[in-house]
XYZ file of C-alpha atoms in Angstrom:
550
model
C 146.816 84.209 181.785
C 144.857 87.461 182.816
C 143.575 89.118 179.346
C 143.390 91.979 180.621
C 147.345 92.283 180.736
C 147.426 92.640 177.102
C 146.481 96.099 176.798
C 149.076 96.795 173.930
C 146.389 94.297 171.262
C 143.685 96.398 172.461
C 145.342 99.824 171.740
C 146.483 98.611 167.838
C 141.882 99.390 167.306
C 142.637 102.512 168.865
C 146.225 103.327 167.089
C 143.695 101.847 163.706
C 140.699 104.068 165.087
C 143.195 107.342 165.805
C 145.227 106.756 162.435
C 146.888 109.237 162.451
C 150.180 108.860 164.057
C 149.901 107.318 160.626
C 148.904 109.055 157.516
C 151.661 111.860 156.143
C 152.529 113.448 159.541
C 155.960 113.748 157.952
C 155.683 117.602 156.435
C 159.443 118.408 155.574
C 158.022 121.683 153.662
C 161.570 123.171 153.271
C 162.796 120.207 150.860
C 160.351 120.297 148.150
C 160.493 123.939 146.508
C 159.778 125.189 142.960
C 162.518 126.102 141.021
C 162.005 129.675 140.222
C 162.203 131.391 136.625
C 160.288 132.580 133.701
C 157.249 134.167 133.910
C 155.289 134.119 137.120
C 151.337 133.574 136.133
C 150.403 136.002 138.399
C 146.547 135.282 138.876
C 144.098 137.271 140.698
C 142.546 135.177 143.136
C 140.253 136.078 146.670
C 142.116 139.094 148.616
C 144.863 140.073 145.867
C 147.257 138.945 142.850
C 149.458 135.384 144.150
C 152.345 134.694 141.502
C 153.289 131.180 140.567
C 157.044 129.266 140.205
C 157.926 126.692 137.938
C 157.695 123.107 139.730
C 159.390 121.100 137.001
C 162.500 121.579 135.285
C 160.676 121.959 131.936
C 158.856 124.995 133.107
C 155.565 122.711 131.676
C 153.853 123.341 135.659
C 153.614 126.146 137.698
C 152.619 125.918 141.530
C 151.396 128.489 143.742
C 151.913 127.898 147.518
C 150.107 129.770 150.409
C 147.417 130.889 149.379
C 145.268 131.946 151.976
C 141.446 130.414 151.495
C 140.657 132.437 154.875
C 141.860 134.647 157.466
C 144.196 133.406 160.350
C 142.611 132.141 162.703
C 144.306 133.494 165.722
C 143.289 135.889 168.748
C 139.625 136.339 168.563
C 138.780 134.253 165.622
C 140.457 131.386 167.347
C 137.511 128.613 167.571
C 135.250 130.677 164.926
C 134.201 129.295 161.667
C 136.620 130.783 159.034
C 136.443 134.402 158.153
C 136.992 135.798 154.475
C 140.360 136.399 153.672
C 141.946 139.718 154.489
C 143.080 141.555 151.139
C 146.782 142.019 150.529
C 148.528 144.719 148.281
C 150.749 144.080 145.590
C 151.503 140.426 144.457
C 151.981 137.896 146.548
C 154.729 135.546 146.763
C 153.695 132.160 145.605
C 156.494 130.672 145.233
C 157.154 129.374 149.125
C 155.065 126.869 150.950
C 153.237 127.190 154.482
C 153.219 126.451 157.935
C 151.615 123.158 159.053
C 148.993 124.106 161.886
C 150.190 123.913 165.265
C 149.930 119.588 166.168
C 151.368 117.354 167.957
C 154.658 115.510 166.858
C 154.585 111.974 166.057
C 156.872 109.734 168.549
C 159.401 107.471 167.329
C 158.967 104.031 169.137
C 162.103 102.696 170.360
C 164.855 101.680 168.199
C 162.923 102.545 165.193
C 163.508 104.611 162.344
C 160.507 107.851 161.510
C 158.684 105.772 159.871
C 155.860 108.845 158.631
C 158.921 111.365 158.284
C 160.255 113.541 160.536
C 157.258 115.718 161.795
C 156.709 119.566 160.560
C 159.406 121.663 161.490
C 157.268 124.532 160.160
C 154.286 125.124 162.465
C 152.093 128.490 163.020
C 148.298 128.927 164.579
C 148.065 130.989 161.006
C 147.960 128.028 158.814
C 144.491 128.267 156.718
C 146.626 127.996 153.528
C 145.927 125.948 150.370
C 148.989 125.556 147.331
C 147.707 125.010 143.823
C 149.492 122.989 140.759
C 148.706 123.805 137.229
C 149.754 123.440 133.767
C 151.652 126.591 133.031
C 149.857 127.064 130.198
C 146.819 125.814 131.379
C 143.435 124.562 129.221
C 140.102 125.530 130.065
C 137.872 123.636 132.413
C 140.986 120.722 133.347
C 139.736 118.598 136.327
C 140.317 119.100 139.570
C 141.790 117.051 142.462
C 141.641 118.243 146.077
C 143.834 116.641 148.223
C 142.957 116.191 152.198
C 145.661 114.896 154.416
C 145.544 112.470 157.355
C 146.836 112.272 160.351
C 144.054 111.550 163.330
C 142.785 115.299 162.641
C 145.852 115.924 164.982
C 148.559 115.700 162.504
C 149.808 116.354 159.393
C 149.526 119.228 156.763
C 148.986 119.857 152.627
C 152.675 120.874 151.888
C 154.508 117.351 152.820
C 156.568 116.344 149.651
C 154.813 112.955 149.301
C 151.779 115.714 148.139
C 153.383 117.646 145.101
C 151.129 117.993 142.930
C 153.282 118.482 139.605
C 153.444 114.837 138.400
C 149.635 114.884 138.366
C 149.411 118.410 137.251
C 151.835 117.590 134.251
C 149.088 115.063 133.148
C 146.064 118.036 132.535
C 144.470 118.364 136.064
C 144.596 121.204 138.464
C 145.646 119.841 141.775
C 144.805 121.722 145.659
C 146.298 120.848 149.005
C 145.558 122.272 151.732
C 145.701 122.485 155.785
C 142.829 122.849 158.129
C 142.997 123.467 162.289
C 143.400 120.212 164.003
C 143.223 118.484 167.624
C 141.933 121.256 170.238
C 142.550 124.220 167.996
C 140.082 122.399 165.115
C 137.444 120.588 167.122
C 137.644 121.757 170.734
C 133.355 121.927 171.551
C 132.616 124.242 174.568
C 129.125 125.224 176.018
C 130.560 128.628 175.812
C 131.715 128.200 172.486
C 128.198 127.188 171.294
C 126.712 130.216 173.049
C 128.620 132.855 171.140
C 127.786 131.129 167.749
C 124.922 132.490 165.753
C 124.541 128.333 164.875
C 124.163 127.159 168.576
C 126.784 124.872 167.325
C 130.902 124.944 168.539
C 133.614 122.430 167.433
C 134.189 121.228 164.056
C 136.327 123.799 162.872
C 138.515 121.841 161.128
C 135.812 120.460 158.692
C 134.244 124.276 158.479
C 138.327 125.085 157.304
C 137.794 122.335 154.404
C 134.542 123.504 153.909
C 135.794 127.421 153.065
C 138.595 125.468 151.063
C 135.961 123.992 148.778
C 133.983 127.009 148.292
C 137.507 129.113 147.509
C 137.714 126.075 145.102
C 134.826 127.424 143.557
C 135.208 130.896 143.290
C 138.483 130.875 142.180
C 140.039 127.725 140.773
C 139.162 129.178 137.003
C 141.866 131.470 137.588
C 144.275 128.224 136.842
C 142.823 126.686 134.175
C 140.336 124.237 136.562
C 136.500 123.895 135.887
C 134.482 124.358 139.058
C 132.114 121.854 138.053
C 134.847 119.123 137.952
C 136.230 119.120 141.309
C 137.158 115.574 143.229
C 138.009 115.455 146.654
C 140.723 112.810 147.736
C 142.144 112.140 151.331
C 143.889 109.032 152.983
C 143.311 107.553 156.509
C 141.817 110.731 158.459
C 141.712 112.247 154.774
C 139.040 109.685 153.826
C 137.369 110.669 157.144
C 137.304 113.950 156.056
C 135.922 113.356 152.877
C 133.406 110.702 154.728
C 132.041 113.797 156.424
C 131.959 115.697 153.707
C 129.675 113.830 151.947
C 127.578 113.503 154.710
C 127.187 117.004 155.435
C 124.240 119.635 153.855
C 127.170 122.942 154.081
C 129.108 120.625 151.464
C 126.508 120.553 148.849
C 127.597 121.183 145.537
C 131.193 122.087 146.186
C 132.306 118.341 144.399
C 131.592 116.166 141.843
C 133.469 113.337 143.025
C 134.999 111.667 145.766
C 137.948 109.318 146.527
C 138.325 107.653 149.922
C 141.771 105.803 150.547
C 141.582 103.684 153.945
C 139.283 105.769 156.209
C 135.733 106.029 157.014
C 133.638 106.551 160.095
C 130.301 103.681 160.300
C 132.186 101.555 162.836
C 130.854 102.069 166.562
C 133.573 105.071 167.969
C 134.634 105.563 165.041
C 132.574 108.574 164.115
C 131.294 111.945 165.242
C 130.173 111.905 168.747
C 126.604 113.837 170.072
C 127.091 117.278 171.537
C 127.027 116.976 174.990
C 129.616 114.131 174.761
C 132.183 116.733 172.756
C 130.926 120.077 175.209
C 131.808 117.877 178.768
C 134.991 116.974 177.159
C 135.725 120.264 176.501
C 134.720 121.231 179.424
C 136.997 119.229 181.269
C 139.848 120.064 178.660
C 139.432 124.056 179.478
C 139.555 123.259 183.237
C 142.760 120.884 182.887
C 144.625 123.347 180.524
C 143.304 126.813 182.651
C 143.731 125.034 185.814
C 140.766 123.764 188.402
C 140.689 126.907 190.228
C 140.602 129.224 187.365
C 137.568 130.628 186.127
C 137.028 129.499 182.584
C 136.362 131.977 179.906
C 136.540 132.365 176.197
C 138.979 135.078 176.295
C 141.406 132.856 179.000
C 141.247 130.216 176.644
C 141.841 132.499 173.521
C 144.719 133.728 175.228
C 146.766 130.576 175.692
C 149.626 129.846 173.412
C 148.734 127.464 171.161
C 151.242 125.351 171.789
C 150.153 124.789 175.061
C 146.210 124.168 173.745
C 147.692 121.484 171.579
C 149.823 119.250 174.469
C 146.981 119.551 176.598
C 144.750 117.515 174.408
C 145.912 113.764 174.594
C 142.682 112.518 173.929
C 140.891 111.476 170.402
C 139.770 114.031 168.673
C 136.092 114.650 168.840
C 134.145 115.495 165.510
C 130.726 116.200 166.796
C 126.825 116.406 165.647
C 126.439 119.786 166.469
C 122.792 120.010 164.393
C 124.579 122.697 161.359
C 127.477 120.890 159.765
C 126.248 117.710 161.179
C 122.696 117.458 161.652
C 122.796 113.891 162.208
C 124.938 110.369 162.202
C 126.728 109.969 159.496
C 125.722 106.021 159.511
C 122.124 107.632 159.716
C 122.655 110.435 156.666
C 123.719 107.621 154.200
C 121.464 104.671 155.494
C 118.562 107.457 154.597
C 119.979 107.830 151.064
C 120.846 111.832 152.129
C 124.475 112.043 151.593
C 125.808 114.128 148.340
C 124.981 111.883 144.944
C 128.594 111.645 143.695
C 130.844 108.647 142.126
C 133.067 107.385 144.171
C 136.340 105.653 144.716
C 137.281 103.658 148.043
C 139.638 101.519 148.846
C 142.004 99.871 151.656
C 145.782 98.428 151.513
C 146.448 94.500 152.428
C 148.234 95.702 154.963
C 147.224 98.663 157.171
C 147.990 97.646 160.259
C 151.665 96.629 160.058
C 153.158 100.222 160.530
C 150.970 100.868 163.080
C 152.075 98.265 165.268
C 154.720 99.634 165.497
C 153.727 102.273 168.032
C 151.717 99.954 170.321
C 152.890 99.557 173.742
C 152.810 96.477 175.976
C 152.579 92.487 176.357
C 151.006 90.689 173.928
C 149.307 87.288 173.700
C 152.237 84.888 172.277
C 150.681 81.752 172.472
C 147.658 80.002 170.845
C 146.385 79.030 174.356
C 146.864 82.784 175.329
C 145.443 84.029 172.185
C 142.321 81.863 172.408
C 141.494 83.714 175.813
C 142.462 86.822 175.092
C 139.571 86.359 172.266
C 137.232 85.617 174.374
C 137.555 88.308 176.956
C 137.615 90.704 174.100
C 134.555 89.669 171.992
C 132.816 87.738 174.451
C 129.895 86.001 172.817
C 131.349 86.350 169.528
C 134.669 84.675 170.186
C 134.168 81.702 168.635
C 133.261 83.472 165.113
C 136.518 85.671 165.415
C 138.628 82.579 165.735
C 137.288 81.180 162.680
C 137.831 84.173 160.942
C 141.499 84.071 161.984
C 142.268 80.770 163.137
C 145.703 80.374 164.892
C 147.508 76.670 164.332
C 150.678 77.623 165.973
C 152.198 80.214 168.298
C 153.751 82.049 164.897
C 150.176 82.922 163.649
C 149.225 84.644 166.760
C 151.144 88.325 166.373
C 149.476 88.268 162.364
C 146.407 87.620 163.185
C 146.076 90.372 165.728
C 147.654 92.686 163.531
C 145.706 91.285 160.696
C 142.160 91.746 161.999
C 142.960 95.458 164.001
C 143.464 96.352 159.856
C 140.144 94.617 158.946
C 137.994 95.810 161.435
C 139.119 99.504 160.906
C 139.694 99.965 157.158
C 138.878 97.340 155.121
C 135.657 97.004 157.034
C 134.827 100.464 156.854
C 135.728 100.644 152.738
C 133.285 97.902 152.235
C 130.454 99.636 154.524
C 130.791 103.056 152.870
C 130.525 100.739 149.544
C 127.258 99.214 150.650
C 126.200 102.940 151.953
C 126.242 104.110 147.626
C 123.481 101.794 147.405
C 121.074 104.081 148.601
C 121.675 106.676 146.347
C 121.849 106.686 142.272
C 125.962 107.109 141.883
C 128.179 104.416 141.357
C 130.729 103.252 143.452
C 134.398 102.108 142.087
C 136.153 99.640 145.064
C 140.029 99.049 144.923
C 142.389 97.078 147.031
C 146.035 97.591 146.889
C 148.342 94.535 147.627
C 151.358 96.042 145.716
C 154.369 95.487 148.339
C 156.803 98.140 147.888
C 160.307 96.615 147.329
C 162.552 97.274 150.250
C 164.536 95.393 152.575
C 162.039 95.309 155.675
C 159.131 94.419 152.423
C 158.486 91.055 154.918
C 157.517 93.305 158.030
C 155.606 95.618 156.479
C 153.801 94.825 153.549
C 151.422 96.720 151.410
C 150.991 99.006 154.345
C 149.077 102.040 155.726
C 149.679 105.142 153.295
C 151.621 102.847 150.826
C 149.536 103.466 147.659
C 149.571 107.781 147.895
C 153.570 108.317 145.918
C 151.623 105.694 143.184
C 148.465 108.018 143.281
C 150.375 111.475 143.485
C 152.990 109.664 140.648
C 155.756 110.727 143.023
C 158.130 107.614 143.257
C 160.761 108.623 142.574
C 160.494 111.386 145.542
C 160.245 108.429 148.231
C 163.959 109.306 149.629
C 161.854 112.074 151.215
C 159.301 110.621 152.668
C 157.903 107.398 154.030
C 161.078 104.934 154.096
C 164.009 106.523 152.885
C 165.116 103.122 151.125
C 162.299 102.485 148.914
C 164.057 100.849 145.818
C 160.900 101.651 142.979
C 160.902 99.128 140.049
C 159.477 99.474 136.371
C 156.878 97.406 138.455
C 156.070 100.219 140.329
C 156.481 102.429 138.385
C 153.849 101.097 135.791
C 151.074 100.336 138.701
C 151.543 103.906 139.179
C 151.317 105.195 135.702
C 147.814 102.844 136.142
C 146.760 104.300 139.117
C 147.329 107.950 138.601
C 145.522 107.504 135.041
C 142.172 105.722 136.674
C 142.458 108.946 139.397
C 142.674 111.413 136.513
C 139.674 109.705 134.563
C 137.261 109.574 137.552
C 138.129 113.459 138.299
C 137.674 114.026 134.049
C 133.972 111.842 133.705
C 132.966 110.586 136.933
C 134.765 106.924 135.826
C 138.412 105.844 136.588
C 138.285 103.404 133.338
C 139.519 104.563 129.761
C 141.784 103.643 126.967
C 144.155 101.029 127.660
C 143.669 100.179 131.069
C 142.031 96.845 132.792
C 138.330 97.626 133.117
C 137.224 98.571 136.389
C 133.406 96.980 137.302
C 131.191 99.651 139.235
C 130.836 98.241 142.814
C 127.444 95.636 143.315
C 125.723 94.289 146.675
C 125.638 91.361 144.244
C 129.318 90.222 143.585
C 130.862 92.375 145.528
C 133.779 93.476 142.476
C 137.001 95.369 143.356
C 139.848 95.932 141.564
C 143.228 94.799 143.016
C 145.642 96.962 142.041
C 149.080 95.160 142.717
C 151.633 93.070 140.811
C 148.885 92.494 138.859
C 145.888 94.785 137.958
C 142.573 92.468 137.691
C 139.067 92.307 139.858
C 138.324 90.200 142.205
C 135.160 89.397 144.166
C 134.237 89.376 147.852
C 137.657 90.098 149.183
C 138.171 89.206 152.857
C 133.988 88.471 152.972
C 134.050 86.132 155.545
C 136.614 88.367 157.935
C 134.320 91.175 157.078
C 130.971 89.670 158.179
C 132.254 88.931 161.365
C 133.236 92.700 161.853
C 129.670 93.183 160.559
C 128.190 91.117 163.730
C 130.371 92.539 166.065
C 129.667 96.108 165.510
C 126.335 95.610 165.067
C 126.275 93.391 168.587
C 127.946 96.981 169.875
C 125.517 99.048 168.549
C 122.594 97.040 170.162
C 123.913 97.079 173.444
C 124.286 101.009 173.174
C 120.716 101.630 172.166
């Protein structure tokens, strides 16, 4: 057997490490629409007077869609920071919700069904738009929840159904999605770029978009009833990046109290931002591939290209970068040296991230033990023999599992458990989950509890999941409960800083010690060391990878 023939095992890390043909790319923004009546709530917000629509049939929330936190970012602001938000006249509609920023569309392997939805249908380069859910007759100072979507930072958008905010809303927090630039249009790094910027700094503009987000959070989320001083951030897969970077950078400070990381962070080895130089030549050799070699590469040339165009030309991952302003550093280096943001948090991983993305990896794969057993050893060398006793294969049947098993570990369990060990260097506590519920469906076997399977229990939108996700979700009183559980603990850590309260299974604050998190499943109850000895080998291994790249 040749190893290297298998390179469909090796691309489920990089489908794990890209996650986002995986979290929400499904947008479907024309299904999910207020039902209009009764008094609007106009409220005067940054650039003008937005009006509101009733979400729920009882009139009890109001949500206000597209509202711009910035100006477009098209023509000549095109790969600038964000720029304030250009007034408008009258009041503004509130009632519809926005584009999705211009991204790629996630393929449909073979034979299967959309598995993430259908894609957004709605797409514009003017997309720095945020949509806000409140009581409509709102108390002062309710909590906040800021929602940050996945989707690889290529992908995805605030408005998919799967992130109305009403359920929550309904419960006495103010909830905020929004969109930010992605792929080239969000991160694209360019010596030219940097030379133009009063920062010396280019790329990143996706995280700069969630920055302005936060900080129109703060200016104006009073306006619906929300206290400024009680904002949470929440985001799944490249969500949780998101938020990962967030805490990490200095431009972030004080724009959150809290923050909630579901399956996503960035310590592994490739996992995170990349130095400067290694974003500027690849966007170097980006703006010669999508200008053509023999054109003379210039800002304006590139500004001038249909965005379309600047999105299919980058195939690549998506390069955050440490461009010395947002990111002065590492992020592995920020929190090792205690300097992240001291906030609670909340992180957590599924049982079973990797199963949908298997889906979309291409190629042979080892099917025996024998061939299993030396694929292992071509890919972790060395440390072979400790990966096979981590995930020991007794017959042919165990092999497929196992590979899919340990591409999950290694990219989000692993990385929950690191970012939990990170809080230790700082005085906040840490609040570790892991969700094992399996939602009930036909195809349950295949899938498990997969990638993105907790967010309709978080959001408390089950029974929206003919919408989104798989269309034949059957939701029990199981279900239904475990989300009633989860949305509460969500609620409480955005109220006080802690997910526990009244009538619900205590939740332990996360120790170096026993290692606690709460398994949130059939049953809700802690458990200790979950996956430890799986996880320590990830621990060698990327720490065997970081050695040999010093």
């Amino acid at each position: 057997m040749n190893p290297g023939a298998y390179p469909m095992v090796r691309s489920m890390f990089v489908l794990a490490l890209m996650a986002g043909f995986v979290a929400c790319a499904g947008s479907e923004q024309t299904e999910r629409m207020p039902e209009a009546g009764g008094d609007s709530g106009a409220v005067a917000v940054d650039g003008g007077m937005v009006a509101g629509a009733s979400a729920r049939g009882d009139g009890a929330v109001r949500m206000y869609g597209s509202i711009p936190y910035a100006a477009p970012p098209v023509g000549e602001r095109r790969w600038l920071p964000p720029q304030p938000v250009e007034p408008w006249d009258g009041v503004r509609d509130g009632s519809q919700l926005p584009p999705a920023c211009v991204q790629v569309i996630l393929p449909v392997p073979p034979g299967e069904d959309p598995y993430f939805g259908p894609g957004a249908t709605h797409m514009d380069e003017d997309c720095l738009y945020l949509n806000v859910w409140s009581a409509a007759a709102p108390a002062d100072a309710a909590p906040v929840l800021v929602w940050i979507h996945g989707g690889a930072l290529r992908m995805g958008d605030g408005s998919s159904v799967a992130f109305d905010g009403s359920a929550l809303a309904s419960r006495g927090v103010v909830v905020v999605t929004l969109n930010y630039r992605l792929g080239a249009l969000g991160y694209l790094a360019h010596p030219l770029l940097r030379a133009e910027s009063a920062n010396e700094a280019s790329g990143n503009y996706g995280l700069l978009d969630q920055i302005a987000a936060l900080e129109w959070v703060q200016r104006n989320i009073a306006a619906f009833g929300g206290d400024p001083q009680r904002v949470t951030i929440f985001g799944e897969s490249a969500g949780s990046w998101s938020i990962n970077y967030l805490m990490a950078t200095p431009s972030a400070r004080g724009l959150f109290a809290g923050a909630i990381g579901q399956s996503g962070g960035v310590f592994a080895p490739g996992a995170g931002a990349v130095p400067r130089p290694t974003a500027e030549s690849a966007g170097e050799q980006f703006a010669a591939t999508v200008l053509g070699e023999d054109t003379d590469v210039s800002l304006e040339a590139l500004r001038a290209l249909p965005a379309d165009d600047v999105v299919a030309a980058a195939t690549g991952r998506v390069l955050v970068n440490i461009d010395g302003w947002v990111l002065p550093s590492g992020v592995n280096d920020i929190f090792a040296n205690g300097a992240q943001h001291d906030v609670p948090v909340i992180l957590g991983s599924n049982a079973d991230e990797n199963t949908a993305l298997a889906r979309y990896a291409q190629g042979p794969r080892p099917g025996s033990v024998a061939e299993y057993e030396e694929w292992a050893h071509h890919e972790y060398g060395d440390l072979a023999d400790q990966y096979l006793a981590a995930y020991p294969a007794e017959s042919d049947a165990d092999v497929e599992a196992h590979i899919i098993d340990s591409g999950g570990d290694g990219r989000f369990v692993w990385e929950m458990r690191a970012w939990a060990r990170m809080m230790e260097t700082v005085t906040s506590p840490a609040f570790v989950y892991h969700f094992t519920r399996v939602p009930p469906a036909a195809d349950a076997a295949r899938y498990g509890a997969y990638h993105t399977a907790e967010i309709p229990y978080v959001f408390g939108n089950l029974d929206g999941g003919g919408r989104y996700w798989f269309a034949n979700r059957d939701y029990d009183d199981t279900d239904r409960r475990l989300s009633d559980v989860m949305s509460s603990y969500w609620i409480n850590f955005a109220a006080t800083g802690d997910p526990n309260g009244a009538g619900l299974p205590e939740w332990p604050a996360y120790s170096l010690e026993t290692e606690p998190a709460l398994e949130l499943g059939d049953t809700v109850q802690v458990r200790h060391g979950i996956r430890g000895d799986r996880l320590d080998f990830f621990d060698q291994l990327y720490a065997a990878r970081r050695a040999a790249t010093n």
